[in-house]
XYZ file of C-alpha atoms in Angstrom:
571
model
C 103.019 122.031 92.084
C 102.797 125.593 93.345
C 105.151 126.875 96.020
C 104.184 126.609 99.652
C 101.845 129.319 100.875
C 103.905 132.440 101.628
C 103.715 133.250 105.289
C 101.381 130.324 105.867
C 103.428 129.182 108.834
C 103.293 132.697 110.257
C 99.604 133.499 109.726
C 97.675 132.474 112.849
C 95.670 129.288 112.474
C 91.884 129.442 112.994
C 90.587 130.108 116.491
C 87.933 128.090 118.322
C 88.937 124.834 116.621
C 87.116 121.747 117.951
C 90.513 120.091 118.546
C 94.051 120.974 119.641
C 97.006 121.024 117.273
C 99.713 118.708 118.626
C 102.415 118.730 115.940
C 104.387 120.773 113.503
C 103.884 120.193 109.769
C 103.607 116.522 108.774
C 102.597 117.072 105.143
C 102.247 119.763 102.522
C 100.273 120.380 99.359
C 100.138 123.145 96.803
C 98.080 125.409 99.044
C 97.929 123.512 102.308
C 99.862 122.200 105.263
C 98.845 119.233 107.413
C 99.236 118.854 111.171
C 98.183 116.346 113.795
C 95.423 117.168 116.259
C 93.352 115.509 118.984
C 90.184 116.326 120.986
C 90.352 119.375 123.236
C 90.196 117.449 126.498
C 91.540 114.033 125.516
C 94.680 112.418 124.119
C 92.964 110.422 121.376
C 91.951 109.870 118.720
C 94.747 111.610 116.873
C 93.627 112.985 113.512
C 95.192 114.885 110.612
C 94.005 118.403 109.793
C 94.608 120.004 106.418
C 94.805 123.816 106.554
C 94.252 125.637 103.239
C 95.406 129.246 103.029
C 92.502 130.658 100.986
C 94.130 133.949 99.991
C 97.117 132.135 98.527
C 95.002 129.387 96.949
C 92.403 131.654 95.334
C 94.366 134.803 94.487
C 97.875 133.536 93.793
C 97.150 129.908 93.002
C 94.779 128.133 90.664
C 92.305 126.786 93.179
C 88.766 128.210 93.168
C 86.272 128.369 96.061
C 84.022 126.021 94.075
C 86.766 123.397 93.751
C 87.593 123.553 97.439
C 83.943 123.180 98.376
C 83.606 120.258 95.968
C 86.572 118.480 97.572
C 84.933 118.704 100.994
C 81.490 117.692 99.725
C 82.752 114.676 97.773
C 85.135 113.509 100.508
C 82.346 113.747 103.087
C 79.910 111.990 100.753
C 82.222 108.975 100.503
C 81.618 107.944 104.098
C 83.701 105.213 105.693
C 85.722 102.541 103.929
C 88.705 100.662 105.379
C 90.981 101.650 102.487
C 90.022 105.328 102.195
C 91.055 108.200 104.469
C 87.861 109.168 106.294
C 86.738 112.800 106.406
C 85.891 113.773 110.005
C 84.736 117.361 109.508
C 85.581 120.792 108.140
C 85.345 124.488 108.907
C 86.762 127.898 108.026
C 87.532 131.431 109.102
C 88.488 134.471 107.021
C 91.989 133.136 106.257
C 91.775 129.357 106.427
C 89.626 126.433 105.449
C 90.378 123.276 107.398
C 89.518 119.647 106.708
C 89.854 117.125 109.541
C 90.656 113.576 108.465
C 91.644 110.176 109.726
C 95.400 110.033 110.364
C 97.376 107.568 108.250
C 99.508 106.250 111.113
C 101.694 104.153 108.824
C 102.918 107.018 106.635
C 103.506 106.820 102.858
C 103.352 103.382 101.239
C 105.763 104.223 98.419
C 108.279 105.750 100.818
C 108.762 102.130 101.947
C 109.323 100.670 98.466
C 112.744 100.530 96.891
C 113.102 102.671 93.781
C 113.939 100.634 90.664
C 113.291 97.408 92.593
C 109.655 97.321 93.722
C 108.216 94.726 96.092
C 107.562 91.019 95.806
C 104.530 89.727 93.947
C 102.577 88.879 97.108
C 103.044 92.371 98.575
C 102.161 94.029 95.263
C 99.063 91.833 94.997
C 98.054 92.675 98.578
C 98.223 96.446 98.082
C 96.739 96.334 94.595
C 93.766 94.371 95.981
C 93.201 97.043 98.609
C 93.565 99.836 96.037
C 90.939 98.199 93.820
C 88.666 97.869 96.865
C 89.006 101.610 97.583
C 88.430 102.636 93.962
C 85.473 100.245 93.624
C 83.850 101.847 96.658
C 84.404 105.352 95.298
C 82.987 104.426 91.907
C 79.942 102.828 93.547
C 79.254 106.282 94.994
C 79.592 107.868 91.544
C 82.915 109.517 92.445
C 86.200 109.200 90.529
C 89.520 110.087 92.175
C 91.363 111.417 89.073
C 94.744 111.662 90.828
C 95.713 108.096 91.716
C 99.495 108.058 92.161
C 102.023 107.017 94.857
C 101.926 110.417 96.553
C 98.272 109.786 97.450
C 98.624 106.215 98.729
C 99.108 106.073 102.515
C 99.065 103.367 105.206
C 97.269 102.673 108.468
C 99.183 101.726 111.609
C 98.700 98.073 110.710
C 100.011 98.541 107.178
C 96.691 98.619 105.310
C 96.355 100.899 102.285
C 94.578 104.233 102.640
C 93.712 106.249 99.523
C 93.997 109.996 100.176
C 93.684 113.492 98.650
C 90.363 114.148 96.963
C 91.208 117.603 95.645
C 90.720 116.451 92.054
C 87.812 114.078 92.684
C 84.810 114.412 90.390
C 81.236 113.165 90.184
C 81.003 110.964 87.082
C 77.552 109.547 87.797
C 74.497 111.360 89.104
C 71.011 109.904 89.418
C 72.191 106.900 87.450
C 73.405 109.001 84.505
C 77.054 109.108 83.427
C 78.700 112.530 83.220
C 81.780 113.275 81.148
C 84.639 115.279 82.680
C 86.520 117.904 80.658
C 89.204 119.091 83.056
C 92.782 118.155 82.207
C 94.336 117.015 85.486
C 96.652 114.385 86.862
C 100.340 113.534 86.876
C 101.932 112.653 83.488
C 103.312 109.200 84.386
C 99.907 108.105 85.761
C 97.405 109.996 83.619
C 95.280 108.197 81.009
C 96.053 108.859 77.309
C 92.523 110.009 76.453
C 93.016 112.995 78.764
C 96.372 113.934 77.247
C 95.448 113.476 73.590
C 92.087 115.249 73.683
C 91.578 118.480 71.722
C 91.884 121.734 73.683
C 90.796 124.433 71.259
C 89.356 126.902 73.788
C 91.351 126.453 76.993
C 94.561 124.518 77.674
C 93.030 122.974 80.784
C 89.682 121.943 79.231
C 88.977 119.226 76.652
C 86.512 119.827 73.837
C 85.224 116.259 74.230
C 84.975 114.853 77.740
C 86.217 111.557 79.184
C 84.809 109.028 81.661
C 86.755 109.724 84.848
C 86.078 106.271 86.323
C 87.638 104.639 83.254
C 90.706 106.882 83.480
C 91.075 105.811 87.144
C 91.507 102.213 85.927
C 94.483 103.274 83.804
C 96.111 105.014 86.797
C 95.610 101.912 88.958
C 97.378 99.858 86.279
C 100.399 102.174 86.339
C 100.472 102.017 90.165
C 100.493 98.192 90.000
C 103.412 98.345 87.559
C 105.312 100.653 89.945
C 104.629 98.341 92.899
C 106.177 95.464 90.967
C 109.289 97.094 89.478
C 109.817 100.396 91.355
C 109.493 102.557 88.245
C 106.793 103.820 85.911
C 106.372 102.253 82.462
C 106.755 105.661 80.748
C 107.208 109.382 81.389
C 103.881 110.244 79.816
C 101.312 108.443 77.618
C 102.244 110.257 74.405
C 104.358 109.357 71.381
C 107.069 111.637 72.775
C 107.871 108.842 75.225
C 109.887 106.079 73.549
C 108.614 103.476 76.026
C 104.973 104.398 75.465
C 105.468 104.614 71.690
C 106.787 101.048 71.580
C 104.016 99.855 73.889
C 101.377 101.239 71.511
C 103.070 100.080 68.316
C 103.518 96.510 69.628
C 100.007 96.375 71.086
C 101.370 95.916 74.603
C 104.046 93.390 73.614
C 106.930 95.710 74.306
C 110.561 94.579 74.559
C 111.156 97.011 77.438
C 113.341 95.361 80.085
C 111.005 96.353 82.925
C 108.107 94.484 81.327
C 110.345 91.442 80.817
C 110.642 91.095 84.603
C 106.906 90.452 84.993
C 105.187 87.046 84.936
C 102.779 86.477 81.981
C 99.638 86.490 84.158
C 100.487 89.943 85.522
C 101.297 91.252 82.041
C 97.880 89.967 80.938
C 96.169 92.014 83.658
C 98.255 95.115 82.957
C 97.541 95.006 79.228
C 93.834 94.881 79.992
C 94.000 97.867 82.349
C 96.335 99.834 80.077
C 94.249 99.602 76.904
C 94.747 102.863 75.037
C 91.122 102.802 73.872
C 88.990 103.530 76.965
C 86.075 101.552 75.520
C 88.090 98.317 75.533
C 89.845 98.891 78.862
C 89.168 96.409 81.660
C 86.296 97.254 83.971
C 86.532 96.761 87.710
C 84.533 93.532 87.365
C 87.021 92.214 84.805
C 89.902 93.108 87.116
C 88.283 91.398 90.107
C 87.702 88.186 88.129
C 91.169 88.058 86.564
C 93.108 84.905 87.620
C 96.016 86.862 89.083
C 93.694 89.084 91.119
C 91.743 86.146 92.567
C 94.803 84.158 93.670
C 95.297 83.522 97.385
C 97.591 85.820 99.342
C 99.220 85.055 102.734
C 98.954 88.722 103.758
C 95.265 89.134 102.893
C 92.629 88.277 105.489
C 89.069 87.235 104.504
C 87.924 90.781 105.405
C 90.540 92.334 103.112
C 92.828 93.598 105.861
C 96.453 92.810 106.714
C 96.598 89.258 108.041
C 100.281 89.446 109.040
C 101.359 93.027 109.827
C 104.691 92.078 111.409
C 105.626 89.677 108.624
C 104.673 92.165 105.912
C 106.616 95.017 107.533
C 109.659 92.790 108.048
C 109.639 91.684 104.424
C 109.282 95.246 103.127
C 112.042 96.604 105.378
C 114.424 93.860 104.245
C 113.871 94.924 100.618
C 115.137 98.487 101.187
C 118.791 98.525 100.203
C 121.366 101.069 99.098
C 124.138 99.823 96.830
C 127.248 101.866 97.594
C 129.017 100.459 94.529
C 126.660 102.248 92.118
C 127.565 105.408 90.218
C 125.252 108.064 91.714
C 125.512 110.332 88.672
C 124.637 107.650 86.106
C 121.436 108.408 84.254
C 118.518 106.127 85.044
C 115.671 104.865 82.964
C 113.237 107.682 82.238
C 115.574 110.344 83.566
C 115.393 112.722 80.610
C 112.877 113.409 77.896
C 113.834 113.803 74.267
C 111.371 116.609 73.717
C 111.840 119.874 75.643
C 108.239 120.805 74.900
C 106.925 118.598 77.714
C 103.176 118.546 78.184
C 101.805 120.413 81.154
C 98.902 118.456 82.581
C 99.591 118.774 86.290
C 98.780 122.456 86.548
C 95.057 122.466 87.117
C 94.488 123.175 89.853
C 98.045 122.350 90.880
C 101.054 123.239 88.740
C 104.096 121.024 88.741
C 107.424 122.754 89.248
C 108.634 120.715 86.273
C 107.092 123.183 83.856
C 109.073 123.265 80.565
C 110.771 126.490 81.614
C 112.063 124.813 84.777
C 113.154 121.398 83.552
C 116.826 122.354 83.378
C 116.629 125.098 85.965
C 116.993 123.438 89.329
C 118.528 126.564 90.795
C 115.898 127.366 93.389
C 117.895 125.260 95.832
C 119.536 127.297 98.547
C 120.933 126.690 102.020
C 118.919 128.348 104.740
C 119.026 128.439 108.483
C 115.942 127.410 110.449
C 115.346 131.055 111.325
C 114.925 132.190 107.724
C 111.776 133.933 106.513
C 110.186 130.563 105.718
C 111.376 128.463 108.645
C 111.737 124.711 108.464
C 108.687 123.702 110.461
C 108.365 119.955 109.911
C 107.859 117.518 112.732
C 110.998 115.603 113.597
C 110.645 111.822 113.856
C 111.565 110.143 117.164
C 115.227 109.308 117.653
C 116.420 105.926 118.847
C 119.346 105.809 121.202
C 119.271 109.473 122.173
C 119.515 110.936 125.655
C 116.008 111.736 126.847
C 115.272 115.394 127.271
C 118.614 116.596 125.935
C 118.654 118.977 123.000
C 120.434 117.808 119.882
C 122.791 120.764 120.046
C 123.607 120.645 123.775
C 126.695 118.846 125.107
C 126.186 116.274 127.847
C 127.695 117.144 131.181
C 130.650 114.891 131.872
C 130.421 113.529 128.347
C 133.195 111.016 127.731
C 132.229 109.959 124.211
C 134.896 109.603 121.575
C 135.371 112.781 119.556
C 137.735 111.304 116.947
C 135.367 111.751 114.019
C 134.134 115.134 115.169
C 137.472 116.928 114.944
C 138.991 115.544 111.746
C 138.018 114.089 108.372
C 137.196 110.385 108.249
C 140.006 108.044 107.269
C 137.718 105.019 106.991
C 134.031 104.243 106.647
C 132.360 104.323 110.090
C 130.873 100.979 111.147
C 128.693 100.387 114.176
C 131.141 97.741 115.425
C 133.723 100.488 116.040
C 131.590 101.897 118.863
C 130.965 100.628 122.416
C 128.570 97.701 122.801
C 125.996 99.899 124.529
C 125.912 102.166 121.472
C 125.690 99.171 119.164
C 122.761 97.734 121.134
C 120.776 100.963 120.978
C 121.436 101.903 117.371
C 120.866 98.366 116.084
C 117.194 99.008 116.858
C 117.065 101.860 114.334
C 115.265 100.446 111.277
C 116.883 103.005 108.959
C 120.310 101.404 109.479
C 119.258 98.124 107.843
C 119.221 99.702 104.366
C 122.975 100.312 104.512
C 124.013 96.652 104.821
C 125.119 94.688 101.759
C 122.619 91.934 102.597
C 119.748 93.646 104.406
C 118.174 91.697 107.219
C 115.878 92.897 109.968
C 117.332 92.591 113.504
C 115.393 90.285 115.820
C 115.326 93.117 118.362
C 112.963 94.967 115.999
C 110.539 92.098 115.411
C 110.437 90.276 118.743
C 108.698 93.059 120.641
C 106.676 94.305 117.659
C 102.889 94.347 117.913
C 101.977 96.502 114.925
C 103.209 97.089 111.392
C 104.762 100.431 112.312
C 106.710 98.858 115.183
C 108.952 97.351 112.491
C 108.492 99.749 109.577
C 107.956 103.228 111.079
C 105.581 105.865 109.785
C 108.414 108.353 109.321
C 110.639 108.312 106.255
C 113.722 106.094 106.199
C 115.416 108.652 103.949
C 117.913 109.443 106.724
C 121.354 108.461 107.939
C 123.758 109.009 110.826
C 127.352 110.193 110.546
C 129.984 110.677 113.238
C 131.383 113.547 111.176
C 130.901 117.051 112.575
C 128.278 119.327 111.062
C 130.949 121.741 109.749
C 132.644 118.911 107.846
C 129.449 117.203 106.737
C 127.670 120.197 105.180
C 130.361 120.863 102.513
C 130.319 117.163 101.527
C 126.533 117.183 101.123
C 126.637 120.399 99.098
C 129.343 118.926 96.846
C 127.181 115.830 96.323
C 124.199 117.993 95.359
C 126.351 119.858 92.828
C 127.497 116.567 91.270
C 123.843 115.546 90.874
C 122.993 118.802 89.107
C 121.397 120.512 92.092
C 123.229 123.861 92.384
C 123.597 125.374 95.832
C 124.712 129.004 96.194
C 128.036 129.435 97.998
C 127.981 129.879 101.739
C 130.542 131.433 104.054
C 132.430 130.316 107.134
C 130.019 132.512 109.072
C 127.136 130.334 107.905
C 128.902 127.196 109.117
C 129.771 128.795 112.434
C 126.136 129.790 112.900
C 124.968 126.274 112.013
C 127.442 124.829 114.514
C 126.092 127.131 117.233
C 122.485 126.266 116.353
C 123.300 122.583 116.103
C 121.314 122.297 112.888
C 121.219 123.373 109.251
C 118.698 123.046 106.437
C 119.340 122.981 102.689
C 116.251 123.558 100.590
C 115.865 121.315 97.553
C 113.607 122.378 94.702
C 113.986 120.641 91.377
C 112.466 118.641 88.554
C 112.683 114.886 89.084
C 113.518 112.205 86.535
C 109.941 112.395 85.206
C 110.096 116.198 85.027
C 107.656 116.643 87.878
C 108.138 118.929 90.860
C 110.259 117.486 93.684
C 110.678 119.702 96.726
C 111.923 119.357 100.255
C 114.817 119.896 102.648
C 118.038 118.149 103.553
C 118.271 118.708 107.300
C 121.423 118.133 109.356
C 121.171 118.081 113.165
C 123.606 117.305 115.959
C 122.547 114.687 118.448
C 123.721 112.253 121.114
C 123.024 108.734 119.883
C 123.686 105.901 122.310
C 126.123 108.131 124.168
C 127.962 109.115 120.976
C 127.837 112.540 119.415
C 126.812 112.291 115.754
C 124.878 114.143 113.092
C 121.544 112.952 111.774
C 120.851 113.803 108.125
C 117.179 113.685 107.116
C 115.715 114.107 103.636
C 112.289 115.649 104.248
C 110.011 115.598 101.195
C 107.556 118.487 101.026
C 105.957 117.540 97.699
C 106.505 115.184 94.802
C 106.658 111.482 94.051
C 107.920 109.476 97.070
C 109.795 106.993 94.853
C 111.580 109.843 93.077
C 112.500 111.309 96.468
C 113.833 107.899 97.549
C 115.881 107.746 94.331
C 117.281 111.233 95.023
C 118.141 110.220 98.615
C 119.969 107.096 97.413
C 122.085 109.082 94.957
C 123.185 111.586 97.599
C 123.951 108.823 100.120
C 126.094 106.918 97.612
C 127.922 110.173 96.818
C 128.877 110.666 100.484
C 129.002 106.946 101.304
C 132.301 107.027 103.187
C 130.829 109.149 105.986
C 127.563 107.195 106.435
C 127.364 105.040 109.578
C 126.731 101.426 108.573
C 125.918 98.257 110.526
C 128.675 95.704 110.886
């Protein structure tokens, strides 16, 4: 994926917009940033607006005016469907093109799924059913998505799936006639093999013989189902360079891979049908919808295809998020490295992955930066539970009598919530992010009793965050050391930097690297002072700018385990 638009946060946004911007950045793409907005003279509905910096996209990037126009036309043509992000409108000025869309109030689906674990069969079935409904609707309109992957699967406020990002969508049927696509696009773990293996004699991004984009969508849906079930992809890429894929092909889908061994036979039967290497023999949507596993009853699925039990579903998913502090954070994981340095590059048109072969072992773009740097950290901060209303994170509270033991010296023991006053315990026990740090995760009744919607239990913001009573000046060096141990080099910083961060009450470390699948993974590790339930602590947030949400979750877990002794835990 290309870097964020240079100066895009500084260039003035379009004037005379038919809505008001009400947030900082909530999402980012190769050439775009996304913010929340609402009508000029009302407080709702709240929508999401994607702003594309045209100069960056057309001149410095690989996006063309034709592709951008096609995205808007196809997204608008789709109309409304309960499992697809709805396009509200679009416009442009000399600098920007904007696309207004329905806001996914529930956030990222795969941000709420444990890496290397997945979700239970019922939850996987529920979301797979909704994904198939969305893709079926698109295909009925003659449109293929061509970029189905976790990054593009969002949630509504009630926890229903919403398929997003139509930047690579294509028309595969017009006037009843099928049209072949020739563009090489997609993400290696999710892309269909016919796209990867096709001849490219004229251009690296164009196949000599086209493919049916709707059939390649089926393959991607199969990989997504696999990831829902086990929390990992079946292979790095669908080529013989991947040992897992090679065995899958050579055994005709009867692989001995341990991840496949976890799956019940009826699910394996469906996956084998969807992941047929020969597109002509791959399951159709009708064959998927009539498969015995697909047609089974589901307690979360209403007759209309929506979430029948939002609170129960959110509670179950939250209880499955768990961080094991006994693990070795530096141990290599399945699929972490490729045997062949000459990795294929299929994610570059029109968006290039930062995991280009030249960058696979060069994760050195990471650097600490203050929020007042040339490219300021401009992401919206999630709400804080247990904080003093109206008080800045960096400001002391007048008459503050909180304990400062942890703030002035290194920790001698792991901080537990039970060590703090009962009032602090009561407030912070309502923070859903704390549940992932218990040895046997369970969701507090205080979270579920008053809940009315899915996101009342499982929030729309990322749970890749933790609290620590350690001071910022002590915490930053520990985080930087953890990043070094994980192979993410951070340039040295001085005492002056730390003193400045202490004065500002916040610091941001930029993370730019190749993930375990050699795809771009970018974001920030943000540390901010705050008053939580009357106690002064630091909040550490891992803010993903781009990349696979499960890979970002995996990265977060490794850093947390590395600094585990300073992470506030329940109990």
